[in-house]
Short mmCIF file of N, CA and C in Angstrom, two decimals:
data_model
loop_
_atom_site.label_atom_id
_atom_site.label_comp_id
_atom_site.label_asym_id
_atom_site.label_seq_id
_atom_site.Cartn_x
_atom_site.Cartn_y
_atom_site.Cartn_z
N UNK C 8 13.28 -26.92 -1.30
CA UNK C 8 13.09 -25.68 -2.02
C UNK C 8 13.61 -24.54 -1.16
N UNK C 9 14.35 -23.63 -1.76
CA UNK C 9 14.94 -22.56 -0.97
C UNK C 9 14.00 -21.36 -0.88
N UNK C 10 14.21 -20.62 0.12
CA UNK C 10 13.43 -19.41 0.38
C UNK C 10 13.92 -18.32 -0.58
N UNK C 11 13.04 -17.65 -1.33
CA UNK C 11 13.48 -16.60 -2.27
C UNK C 11 14.22 -15.47 -1.57
N UNK C 12 13.95 -15.23 -0.33
CA UNK C 12 14.65 -14.17 0.40
C UNK C 12 16.09 -14.56 0.69
N UNK C 13 16.39 -15.85 0.68
CA UNK C 13 17.73 -16.32 0.98
C UNK C 13 18.59 -16.47 -0.27
N UNK C 14 18.01 -16.44 -1.44
CA UNK C 14 18.81 -16.61 -2.66
C UNK C 14 19.65 -15.36 -2.89
N UNK C 15 20.82 -15.58 -3.41
CA UNK C 15 21.75 -14.50 -3.67
C UNK C 15 21.74 -14.20 -5.16
N UNK C 16 21.62 -12.95 -5.47
CA UNK C 16 21.63 -12.52 -6.87
C UNK C 16 23.07 -12.23 -7.27
N UNK C 17 23.63 -13.08 -8.14
CA UNK C 17 25.01 -12.91 -8.58
C UNK C 17 25.11 -12.10 -9.87
N UNK C 18 24.03 -11.60 -10.37
CA UNK C 18 24.06 -10.91 -11.65
C UNK C 18 24.79 -9.58 -11.60
N UNK C 19 24.97 -9.00 -10.42
CA UNK C 19 25.64 -7.71 -10.32
C UNK C 19 27.10 -7.83 -9.97
N UNK C 20 27.60 -9.05 -9.77
CA UNK C 20 29.00 -9.22 -9.46
C UNK C 20 29.81 -9.15 -10.75
N UNK C 21 30.97 -8.49 -10.70
CA UNK C 21 31.79 -8.39 -11.91
C UNK C 21 32.35 -9.75 -12.31
N UNK C 22 32.64 -9.89 -13.61
CA UNK C 22 33.22 -11.13 -14.10
C UNK C 22 34.64 -11.31 -13.59
N UNK C 23 35.35 -10.21 -13.43
CA UNK C 23 36.71 -10.24 -12.91
C UNK C 23 36.64 -9.79 -11.46
N UNK C 24 37.15 -10.61 -10.56
CA UNK C 24 37.00 -10.32 -9.14
C UNK C 24 37.99 -9.28 -8.64
N UNK C 25 39.10 -9.08 -9.32
CA UNK C 25 40.07 -8.11 -8.86
C UNK C 25 40.86 -7.57 -10.03
N UNK C 26 41.50 -6.42 -9.84
CA UNK C 26 42.36 -5.90 -10.91
C UNK C 26 43.51 -6.86 -11.23
N UNK C 27 44.00 -7.57 -10.20
CA UNK C 27 45.07 -8.54 -10.43
C UNK C 27 44.61 -9.63 -11.40
N UNK C 28 43.39 -10.10 -11.24
CA UNK C 28 42.86 -11.14 -12.12
C UNK C 28 42.77 -10.64 -13.55
N UNK C 29 42.40 -9.38 -13.72
CA UNK C 29 42.32 -8.80 -15.06
C UNK C 29 43.71 -8.73 -15.69
N UNK C 30 44.69 -8.30 -14.92
CA UNK C 30 46.06 -8.22 -15.43
C UNK C 30 46.58 -9.62 -15.75
N UNK C 31 46.31 -10.57 -14.86
CA UNK C 31 46.77 -11.94 -15.09
C UNK C 31 46.17 -12.51 -16.37
N UNK C 32 44.90 -12.25 -16.59
CA UNK C 32 44.25 -12.74 -17.81
C UNK C 32 44.85 -12.06 -19.03
N UNK C 33 45.14 -10.77 -18.94
CA UNK C 33 45.74 -10.05 -20.06
C UNK C 33 47.13 -10.57 -20.37
N UNK C 34 47.90 -10.85 -19.32
CA UNK C 34 49.25 -11.37 -19.51
C UNK C 34 49.19 -12.75 -20.14
N UNK C 35 48.29 -13.60 -19.66
CA UNK C 35 48.13 -14.94 -20.26
C UNK C 35 47.74 -14.83 -21.72
N UNK C 36 46.86 -13.91 -22.03
CA UNK C 36 46.43 -13.73 -23.41
C UNK C 36 47.60 -13.27 -24.28
N UNK C 37 48.39 -12.32 -23.79
CA UNK C 37 49.53 -11.83 -24.54
C UNK C 37 50.57 -12.92 -24.74
N UNK C 38 50.81 -13.71 -23.69
CA UNK C 38 51.78 -14.80 -23.79
C UNK C 38 51.30 -15.86 -24.78
N UNK C 39 50.02 -16.14 -24.76
CA UNK C 39 49.45 -17.11 -25.68
C UNK C 39 49.61 -16.63 -27.12
N UNK C 40 49.36 -15.34 -27.35
CA UNK C 40 49.50 -14.75 -28.69
C UNK C 40 50.96 -14.84 -29.15
N UNK C 41 51.90 -14.51 -28.25
CA UNK C 41 53.33 -14.57 -28.60
C UNK C 41 53.75 -15.99 -28.92
N UNK C 42 53.32 -16.94 -28.12
CA UNK C 42 53.67 -18.34 -28.34
C UNK C 42 53.10 -18.82 -29.68
N UNK C 43 51.85 -18.47 -29.94
CA UNK C 43 51.22 -18.87 -31.19
C UNK C 43 51.94 -18.26 -32.39
N UNK C 44 52.31 -17.00 -32.29
CA UNK C 44 53.02 -16.33 -33.38
C UNK C 44 54.39 -16.97 -33.60
N UNK C 45 55.10 -17.25 -32.51
CA UNK C 45 56.43 -17.86 -32.63
C UNK C 45 56.33 -19.24 -33.29
N UNK C 46 55.32 -20.01 -32.92
CA UNK C 46 55.13 -21.33 -33.54
C UNK C 46 54.85 -21.18 -35.03
N UNK C 47 54.02 -20.23 -35.40
CA UNK C 47 53.69 -19.99 -36.81
C UNK C 47 54.94 -19.57 -37.58
N UNK C 48 55.72 -18.66 -37.01
CA UNK C 48 56.94 -18.20 -37.68
C UNK C 48 57.94 -19.33 -37.84
N UNK C 49 58.08 -20.18 -36.82
CA UNK C 49 59.01 -21.30 -36.90
C UNK C 49 58.56 -22.29 -37.97
N UNK C 50 57.25 -22.52 -38.04
CA UNK C 50 56.72 -23.41 -39.08
C UNK C 50 57.02 -22.83 -40.46
N UNK C 51 56.83 -21.51 -40.63
CA UNK C 51 57.17 -20.88 -41.91
C UNK C 51 58.64 -21.10 -42.26
N UNK C 52 59.50 -20.86 -41.28
CA UNK C 52 60.95 -21.02 -41.50
C UNK C 52 61.29 -22.45 -41.92
N UNK C 53 60.78 -23.42 -41.17
CA UNK C 53 61.10 -24.82 -41.44
C UNK C 53 60.56 -25.28 -42.80
N UNK C 54 59.31 -24.97 -43.10
CA UNK C 54 58.73 -25.45 -44.35
C UNK C 54 59.36 -24.77 -45.56
N UNK C 55 59.74 -23.51 -45.42
CA UNK C 55 60.41 -22.84 -46.53
C UNK C 55 61.81 -23.39 -46.73
N UNK C 56 62.49 -23.74 -45.65
CA UNK C 56 63.81 -24.36 -45.78
C UNK C 56 63.68 -25.71 -46.47
N UNK C 57 62.66 -26.47 -46.13
CA UNK C 57 62.43 -27.77 -46.79
C UNK C 57 62.11 -27.57 -48.27
N UNK C 58 61.28 -26.58 -48.57
CA UNK C 58 60.93 -26.29 -49.96
C UNK C 58 62.17 -25.92 -50.77
N UNK C 59 63.07 -25.15 -50.18
CA UNK C 59 64.29 -24.75 -50.89
C UNK C 59 65.17 -25.94 -51.23
N UNK C 60 65.11 -27.01 -50.45
CA UNK C 60 65.94 -28.19 -50.69
C UNK C 60 65.34 -29.19 -51.67
N UNK C 61 64.09 -28.99 -52.06
CA UNK C 61 63.45 -29.96 -52.96
C UNK C 61 64.06 -29.88 -54.36
N UNK C 62 64.30 -31.04 -54.98
CA UNK C 62 64.79 -31.04 -56.36
C UNK C 62 63.67 -30.66 -57.34
N UNK C 63 64.08 -30.27 -58.51
CA UNK C 63 63.13 -29.78 -59.51
C UNK C 63 62.05 -30.81 -59.87
N UNK C 64 62.40 -32.09 -59.93
CA UNK C 64 61.40 -33.08 -60.33
C UNK C 64 60.29 -33.21 -59.28
N UNK C 65 60.61 -33.00 -58.01
CA UNK C 65 59.56 -33.05 -56.97
C UNK C 65 58.73 -31.77 -57.01
N UNK C 66 59.38 -30.64 -57.24
CA UNK C 66 58.62 -29.38 -57.40
C UNK C 66 57.62 -29.52 -58.55
N UNK C 67 58.06 -30.14 -59.64
CA UNK C 67 57.16 -30.35 -60.78
C UNK C 67 55.98 -31.23 -60.39
N UNK C 68 56.25 -32.28 -59.59
CA UNK C 68 55.17 -33.17 -59.12
C UNK C 68 54.12 -32.43 -58.31
N UNK C 69 54.53 -31.44 -57.54
CA UNK C 69 53.56 -30.70 -56.72
C UNK C 69 53.05 -29.44 -57.41
N UNK C 70 53.45 -29.27 -58.67
CA UNK C 70 52.90 -28.18 -59.47
C UNK C 70 53.59 -26.84 -59.28
N UNK C 71 54.85 -26.88 -58.88
CA UNK C 71 55.61 -25.63 -58.70
C UNK C 71 56.80 -25.60 -59.63
N UNK C 72 57.21 -24.40 -59.97
CA UNK C 72 58.44 -24.19 -60.72
C UNK C 72 59.50 -23.70 -59.73
N UNK C 73 60.75 -23.81 -60.13
CA UNK C 73 61.84 -23.35 -59.25
C UNK C 73 61.65 -21.88 -58.90
N UNK C 74 61.18 -21.08 -59.85
CA UNK C 74 60.96 -19.65 -59.59
C UNK C 74 59.91 -19.44 -58.49
N UNK C 75 58.88 -20.28 -58.47
CA UNK C 75 57.86 -20.20 -57.42
C UNK C 75 58.47 -20.52 -56.06
N UNK C 76 59.31 -21.55 -56.03
CA UNK C 76 59.96 -21.94 -54.77
C UNK C 76 60.89 -20.85 -54.28
N UNK C 77 61.63 -20.25 -55.19
CA UNK C 77 62.55 -19.17 -54.81
C UNK C 77 61.76 -17.97 -54.28
N UNK C 78 60.67 -17.65 -54.93
CA UNK C 78 59.85 -16.53 -54.48
C UNK C 78 59.30 -16.79 -53.07
N UNK C 79 58.85 -18.00 -52.83
CA UNK C 79 58.30 -18.34 -51.51
C UNK C 79 59.39 -18.37 -50.45
N UNK C 80 60.53 -18.94 -50.78
CA UNK C 80 61.59 -19.06 -49.77
C UNK C 80 62.30 -17.74 -49.50
N UNK C 81 62.12 -16.76 -50.37
CA UNK C 81 62.75 -15.47 -50.12
C UNK C 81 61.92 -14.56 -49.20
N UNK C 82 60.72 -14.99 -48.86
CA UNK C 82 59.88 -14.21 -47.96
C UNK C 82 60.44 -14.27 -46.53
N UNK C 83 60.27 -13.19 -45.77
CA UNK C 83 60.68 -13.26 -44.36
C UNK C 83 59.79 -14.22 -43.60
N UNK C 84 60.31 -14.78 -42.52
CA UNK C 84 59.59 -15.83 -41.79
C UNK C 84 58.26 -15.33 -41.20
N UNK C 85 58.12 -14.06 -40.96
CA UNK C 85 56.90 -13.56 -40.34
C UNK C 85 55.76 -13.35 -41.32
N UNK C 86 56.01 -13.56 -42.60
CA UNK C 86 54.94 -13.44 -43.59
C UNK C 86 54.37 -14.78 -43.92
#
């Protein structure tokens, strides 16, 4: 059992030990957001390109009309 006088109270120490650590965490967060956004945009681009190539009979099978496919594929990749 430890002596209460020897225990260290860590409750007053900041969560970030230095300004550099705060900047590093912010940069990692920003990079993660950019990477996630780029992946989402690329997925939009690829799936819309695939949708544009589908023949009418397959569009009908999935419940879409050619006009729906055109409307979707005409959207910019970031939407």
